[in-house]
mmCIF file of C-alpha atoms and ligand atoms in Angstrom:
data_model
loop_
_atom_site.group_PDB
_atom_site.id
_atom_site.type_symbol
_atom_site.label_atom_id
_atom_site.label_comp_id
_atom_site.label_asym_id
_atom_site.label_seq_id
_atom_site.Cartn_x
_atom_site.Cartn_y
_atom_site.Cartn_z
ATOM 1 C CA UNK A 17 2.941 6.303 -8.086
ATOM 2 C CA UNK A 18 5.789 7.112 -10.502
ATOM 3 C CA UNK A 19 4.945 10.938 -11.125
ATOM 4 C CA UNK A 20 8.425 12.744 -11.289
ATOM 5 C CA UNK A 21 7.254 15.370 -8.751
ATOM 6 C CA UNK A 22 6.259 12.704 -6.167
ATOM 7 C CA UNK A 23 9.550 10.697 -6.941
ATOM 8 C CA UNK A 24 11.625 13.776 -6.484
ATOM 9 C CA UNK A 25 9.957 14.944 -3.224
ATOM 10 C CA UNK A 26 10.374 11.481 -1.783
ATOM 11 C CA UNK A 27 13.905 11.363 -2.444
ATOM 12 C CA UNK A 28 14.396 14.650 -0.488
ATOM 13 C CA UNK A 29 12.587 13.134 2.638
ATOM 14 C CA UNK A 30 14.545 9.911 2.454
ATOM 15 C CA UNK A 31 17.672 11.653 3.124
ATOM 16 C CA UNK A 32 18.697 11.481 6.698
ATOM 17 C CA UNK A 33 19.862 15.003 6.737
ATOM 18 C CA UNK A 34 16.329 16.235 5.805
ATOM 19 C CA UNK A 35 15.276 18.306 8.989
ATOM 20 C CA UNK A 36 11.871 18.098 10.641
ATOM 21 C CA UNK A 37 10.523 21.383 9.111
ATOM 22 C CA UNK A 38 11.247 20.313 5.522
ATOM 23 C CA UNK A 39 10.213 16.728 6.059
ATOM 24 C CA UNK A 40 6.774 17.884 7.352
ATOM 25 C CA UNK A 41 6.239 20.301 4.441
ATOM 26 C CA UNK A 42 7.315 17.842 1.903
ATOM 27 C CA UNK A 43 5.071 14.822 3.300
ATOM 28 C CA UNK A 44 2.193 17.230 2.939
ATOM 29 C CA UNK A 45 3.154 18.182 -0.606
ATOM 30 C CA UNK A 46 3.464 14.477 -1.625
ATOM 31 C CA UNK A 47 0.069 13.616 0.006
ATOM 32 C CA UNK A 48 -1.326 16.553 -1.867
ATOM 33 C CA UNK A 49 -0.030 15.009 -5.326
ATOM 34 C CA UNK A 50 -1.111 11.657 -4.426
ATOM 35 C CA UNK A 51 -4.606 12.910 -3.553
ATOM 36 C CA UNK A 52 -4.905 13.844 -7.234
ATOM 37 C CA UNK A 53 -4.611 10.384 -8.316
ATOM 38 C CA UNK A 54 -6.570 8.695 -5.460
ATOM 39 C CA UNK A 55 -9.612 10.732 -6.358
ATOM 40 C CA UNK A 56 -9.434 9.909 -9.991
ATOM 41 C CA UNK A 57 -12.561 7.441 -9.778
ATOM 42 C CA UNK A 58 -14.763 9.793 -7.827
ATOM 43 C CA UNK A 59 -18.145 9.887 -9.425
ATOM 44 C CA UNK A 60 -19.319 12.822 -11.483
ATOM 45 C CA UNK A 61 -22.689 14.004 -12.233
ATOM 46 C CA UNK A 62 -23.826 16.402 -15.005
ATOM 47 C CA UNK A 63 -24.715 19.988 -14.074
ATOM 48 C CA UNK A 64 -25.564 23.022 -16.219
ATOM 49 C CA UNK A 65 -23.971 26.332 -15.215
ATOM 50 C CA UNK A 66 -24.561 29.709 -16.622
ATOM 51 C CA UNK A 67 -21.394 31.266 -17.850
ATOM 52 C CA UNK A 68 -21.048 34.957 -18.848
ATOM 53 C CA UNK A 69 -21.601 33.861 -22.381
ATOM 54 C CA UNK A 70 -24.213 31.003 -22.324
ATOM 55 C CA UNK A 71 -24.810 27.628 -20.616
ATOM 56 C CA UNK A 72 -22.062 25.180 -20.073
ATOM 57 C CA UNK A 73 -23.185 21.416 -19.763
ATOM 58 C CA UNK A 74 -20.488 20.671 -17.121
ATOM 59 C CA UNK A 75 -19.552 18.110 -14.500
ATOM 60 C CA UNK A 76 -19.400 18.250 -10.654
ATOM 61 C CA UNK A 77 -18.462 15.543 -8.044
ATOM 62 C CA UNK A 78 -21.516 13.792 -7.082
ATOM 63 C CA UNK A 79 -22.642 13.339 -3.630
ATOM 64 C CA UNK A 80 -19.814 11.086 -2.273
ATOM 65 C CA UNK A 81 -18.712 12.400 0.981
ATOM 66 C CA UNK A 82 -15.122 11.806 2.027
ATOM 67 C CA UNK A 83 -13.381 11.013 5.181
ATOM 68 C CA UNK A 84 -9.680 11.228 5.747
ATOM 69 C CA UNK A 85 -8.499 8.833 8.524
ATOM 70 C CA UNK A 86 -4.924 9.327 9.547
ATOM 71 C CA UNK A 87 -3.342 6.582 11.667
ATOM 72 C CA UNK A 88 -1.650 8.450 14.500
ATOM 73 C CA UNK A 89 0.848 9.784 14.904
ATOM 74 C CA UNK A 90 2.600 9.642 11.519
ATOM 75 C CA UNK A 91 -0.644 9.790 9.288
ATOM 76 C CA UNK A 92 -1.429 13.318 10.561
ATOM 77 C CA UNK A 93 1.501 14.493 8.479
ATOM 78 C CA UNK A 94 -0.468 13.673 5.241
ATOM 79 C CA UNK A 95 -3.901 15.166 6.254
ATOM 80 C CA UNK A 96 -3.399 18.833 5.376
ATOM 81 C CA UNK A 97 -1.994 17.946 1.994
ATOM 82 C CA UNK A 98 -5.184 16.138 1.135
ATOM 83 C CA UNK A 99 -7.505 18.537 2.829
ATOM 84 C CA UNK A 100 -6.132 21.387 0.450
ATOM 85 C CA UNK A 101 -7.776 19.456 -2.466
ATOM 86 C CA UNK A 102 -10.838 18.090 -0.665
ATOM 87 C CA UNK A 103 -11.637 20.954 1.904
ATOM 88 C CA UNK A 104 -14.977 19.546 2.718
ATOM 89 C CA UNK A 105 -13.702 16.133 3.860
ATOM 90 C CA UNK A 106 -14.246 15.139 7.507
ATOM 91 C CA UNK A 107 -11.120 13.807 9.290
ATOM 92 C CA UNK A 108 -11.327 10.720 11.733
ATOM 93 C CA UNK A 109 -8.489 9.649 13.809
ATOM 94 C CA UNK A 110 -7.124 6.230 14.694
ATOM 95 C CA UNK A 111 -4.454 5.922 17.196
ATOM 96 C CA UNK A 112 -2.077 2.998 16.702
ATOM 97 C CA UNK A 113 1.370 2.050 18.047
ATOM 98 C CA UNK A 114 3.524 -0.794 17.238
ATOM 99 C CA UNK A 115 5.211 -2.686 20.079
ATOM 100 C CA UNK A 116 8.945 -2.190 19.249
ATOM 101 C CA UNK A 117 9.784 -5.809 20.213
ATOM 102 C CA UNK A 118 6.827 -7.926 18.947
ATOM 103 C CA UNK A 119 5.914 -5.517 16.166
ATOM 104 C CA UNK A 120 2.244 -6.085 17.220
ATOM 105 C CA UNK A 121 -0.111 -2.927 16.722
ATOM 106 C CA UNK A 122 -2.028 -1.717 19.630
ATOM 107 C CA UNK A 123 -5.240 0.639 19.110
ATOM 108 C CA UNK A 124 -5.323 3.463 21.669
ATOM 109 C CA UNK A 125 -7.868 5.938 20.067
ATOM 110 C CA UNK A 126 -10.611 5.954 17.713
ATOM 111 C CA UNK A 127 -12.668 9.066 16.803
ATOM 112 C CA UNK A 128 -14.692 9.113 13.611
ATOM 113 C CA UNK A 129 -17.417 11.018 11.811
ATOM 114 C CA UNK A 130 -20.623 9.740 12.838
ATOM 115 C CA UNK A 131 -21.699 8.961 9.230
ATOM 116 C CA UNK A 132 -18.391 6.962 8.497
ATOM 117 C CA UNK A 133 -20.430 4.206 6.943
ATOM 118 C CA UNK A 134 -21.497 6.468 4.134
ATOM 119 C CA UNK A 135 -18.165 8.115 3.282
ATOM 120 C CA UNK A 136 -15.490 7.325 0.860
ATOM 121 C CA UNK A 137 -12.481 6.857 3.261
ATOM 122 C CA UNK A 138 -8.849 7.532 2.669
ATOM 123 C CA UNK A 139 -6.757 5.785 5.412
ATOM 124 C CA UNK A 140 -3.369 7.659 5.407
ATOM 125 C CA UNK A 141 -0.139 6.611 7.064
ATOM 126 C CA UNK A 142 3.310 7.368 5.409
ATOM 127 C CA UNK A 143 4.621 3.775 6.346
ATOM 128 C CA UNK A 144 3.361 0.307 5.421
ATOM 129 C CA UNK A 145 5.839 -1.993 7.038
ATOM 130 C CA UNK A 146 4.506 -5.350 8.542
ATOM 131 C CA UNK A 147 1.008 -4.179 7.639
ATOM 132 C CA UNK A 148 -0.187 -4.844 11.211
ATOM 133 C CA UNK A 149 -1.320 -1.185 11.972
ATOM 134 C CA UNK A 150 -3.141 -0.521 8.772
ATOM 135 C CA UNK A 151 -4.897 -3.982 9.030
ATOM 136 C CA UNK A 152 -6.053 -3.325 12.379
ATOM 137 C CA UNK A 153 -7.115 0.356 11.654
ATOM 138 C CA UNK A 154 -9.155 -0.805 8.636
ATOM 139 C CA UNK A 155 -10.778 -3.495 10.844
ATOM 140 C CA UNK A 156 -11.732 -0.699 13.241
ATOM 141 C CA UNK A 157 -13.377 1.112 10.380
ATOM 142 C CA UNK A 158 -15.205 -1.864 9.065
ATOM 143 C CA UNK A 159 -16.435 -2.748 12.371
ATOM 144 C CA UNK A 160 -18.206 0.680 12.335
ATOM 145 C CA UNK A 161 -19.764 0.114 8.984
ATOM 146 C CA UNK A 162 -17.210 1.469 6.578
ATOM 147 C CA UNK A 163 -16.927 -0.253 3.345
ATOM 148 C CA UNK A 164 -15.539 2.115 0.820
ATOM 149 C CA UNK A 165 -11.696 2.269 1.809
ATOM 150 C CA UNK A 166 -8.545 3.314 0.093
ATOM 151 C CA UNK A 167 -5.064 3.192 1.680
ATOM 152 C CA UNK A 168 -2.541 5.755 0.967
ATOM 153 C CA UNK A 169 1.061 5.565 1.954
ATOM 154 C CA UNK A 170 4.489 6.967 0.980
ATOM 155 C CA UNK A 171 6.675 3.927 1.361
ATOM 156 C CA UNK A 172 5.648 0.224 1.633
ATOM 157 C CA UNK A 173 7.417 -3.012 2.105
ATOM 158 C CA UNK A 174 6.457 -5.996 0.015
ATOM 159 C CA UNK A 175 5.628 -7.876 3.240
ATOM 160 C CA UNK A 176 3.190 -5.281 4.341
ATOM 161 C CA UNK A 177 1.442 -5.012 0.825
ATOM 162 C CA UNK A 178 0.973 -8.782 0.894
ATOM 163 C CA UNK A 179 -0.393 -8.933 4.349
ATOM 164 C CA UNK A 180 -2.771 -6.012 3.810
ATOM 165 C CA UNK A 181 -4.030 -7.374 0.524
ATOM 166 C CA UNK A 182 -4.592 -10.609 2.114
ATOM 167 C CA UNK A 183 -6.582 -9.237 5.182
ATOM 168 C CA UNK A 184 -8.407 -6.582 3.054
ATOM 169 C CA UNK A 185 -8.602 -7.375 -0.596
ATOM 170 C CA UNK A 186 -11.285 -4.880 -1.177
ATOM 171 C CA UNK A 187 -8.926 -1.914 -0.064
ATOM 172 C CA UNK A 188 -6.804 -0.476 -2.890
ATOM 173 C CA UNK A 189 -3.366 0.509 -1.882
ATOM 174 C CA UNK A 190 -1.583 3.733 -3.195
ATOM 175 C CA UNK A 191 2.086 4.117 -2.402
ATOM 176 C CA UNK A 192 4.823 6.453 -3.785
ATOM 177 C CA UNK A 193 7.462 3.738 -3.451
ATOM 178 C CA UNK A 194 7.618 -0.112 -2.870
ATOM 179 C CA UNK A 195 10.936 -0.699 -1.136
ATOM 180 C CA UNK A 196 13.020 -3.825 -0.782
ATOM 181 C CA UNK A 197 12.255 -5.402 2.512
ATOM 182 C CA UNK A 198 12.041 -4.935 6.269
ATOM 183 C CA UNK A 199 14.914 -5.420 8.514
ATOM 184 C CA UNK A 200 15.296 -7.359 11.759
ATOM 185 C CA UNK A 201 13.608 -4.447 13.617
ATOM 186 C CA UNK A 202 10.572 -4.088 11.225
ATOM 187 C CA UNK A 203 11.914 -1.171 9.664
ATOM 188 C CA UNK A 204 11.460 -0.573 5.874
ATOM 189 C CA UNK A 205 14.771 -0.845 3.906
ATOM 190 C CA UNK A 206 15.930 1.658 2.629
ATOM 191 C CA UNK A 207 12.697 3.525 3.744
ATOM 192 C CA UNK A 208 13.053 6.760 5.491
ATOM 193 C CA UNK A 209 13.491 5.816 9.106
ATOM 194 C CA UNK A 210 10.719 6.393 11.658
ATOM 195 C CA UNK A 211 8.161 8.723 9.932
ATOM 196 C CA UNK A 212 6.503 9.772 13.221
ATOM 197 C CA UNK A 213 9.786 10.849 14.880
ATOM 198 C CA UNK A 214 10.900 12.523 11.849
ATOM 199 C CA UNK A 215 7.673 14.463 11.370
ATOM 200 C CA UNK A 216 7.438 15.507 15.048
ATOM 201 C CA UNK A 217 11.085 15.701 15.901
ATOM 202 C CA UNK A 218 10.879 13.184 18.671
ATOM 203 C CA UNK A 219 14.195 11.373 18.371
HETATM 204 O O1 PRP B 16 2.947 -1.785 9.171
HETATM 205 P P1 PRP B 16 3.384 -1.766 10.517
HETATM 206 O O2 PRP B 16 4.370 -2.967 10.684
HETATM 207 O O3 PRP B 16 2.190 -1.922 11.574
HETATM 208 O O4 PRP B 16 4.233 -0.425 10.759
HETATM 209 C C1 PRP B 16 3.885 0.796 10.366
HETATM 210 C C2 PRP B 16 3.380 1.573 11.485
HETATM 211 O O5 PRP B 16 4.498 2.054 12.255
HETATM 212 C C3 PRP B 16 4.635 3.536 12.556
HETATM 213 O O6 PRP B 16 3.928 3.815 13.484
HETATM 214 P P2 PRP B 16 4.386 3.913 15.006
HETATM 215 O O7 PRP B 16 4.124 2.713 15.704
HETATM 216 O O8 PRP B 16 5.987 4.064 14.919
HETATM 217 O O9 PRP B 16 3.696 5.077 15.741
HETATM 218 P P3 PRP B 16 3.910 6.689 15.455
HETATM 219 O O10 PRP B 16 3.347 7.066 14.159
HETATM 220 O O11 PRP B 16 3.170 7.212 16.565
HETATM 221 O O12 PRP B 16 5.478 6.993 15.454
HETATM 222 C C4 PRP B 16 3.882 3.929 11.056
HETATM 223 O O13 PRP B 16 3.589 5.274 11.138
HETATM 224 C C5 PRP B 16 2.898 2.994 10.890
HETATM 225 O O14 PRP B 16 1.619 3.298 11.639
HETATM 226 O O1 URA B 17 10.340 1.967 8.506
HETATM 227 C C1 URA B 17 9.306 2.077 9.272
HETATM 228 C C2 URA B 17 8.505 1.077 9.745
HETATM 229 C C3 URA B 17 7.557 1.441 10.551
HETATM 230 N N1 URA B 17 7.362 2.799 10.851
HETATM 231 C C4 URA B 17 8.123 3.691 10.444
HETATM 232 O O2 URA B 17 7.999 4.851 10.760
HETATM 233 N N2 URA B 17 9.191 3.380 9.620
HETATM 234 MG MG1 MG B 18 7.018 5.905 14.801
#
């Protein structure tokens, strides 16, 4: 997404001197701006509304219920920014960590709204690196009947985009930046470092 506000804010959090408080605030601000675009194709229906001056033939969002599903931990950093725009959305959580050596993802927690199969789902995680975590999280959702899924991240590596598109071709990917590559430790270069640690101050 090339909107100037998104690009400007992403530059601020890429800076290694950006502290936890500012990092957390700006991740939410970017998620808020991205939500605007990610929801662009939400279906509308006609509705008549009585204004003080007459009847307006207007539009409202029709039926489609939304679930925001952060991949723990770092995905939590994007939830409030999206909830600001879609306050009625439910939030499901999928816990996933990457083995630091093998880079294999491991699922450790799944708690979803009971009607997840009927919802438009936005899976959120700031980082799409090898794609392992997002692929497995989306598998967990599909196993529970979910079918209408978009993936929203801040920084993606080409390797992760390719892998996610191959595993889940039905899932559109929204990213604020497509970076150069992964390094030998599976980190995105130039990226922004470890998003979870920077959000929660754990390093
Ligand atoms: O595309 P991948 O190669 O799977 O890497 C991306 C994942 O790695 C990070 O999570 P991490 O395992 O560091 O967990 P954390 O969010 O708890 O820090 C990040 O938040 C993604 O979930
Ligand atoms: O660059 C990366 C890769 C995986 N997870 C992160 O938080 N950052
Ligand atoms: Mg991490």
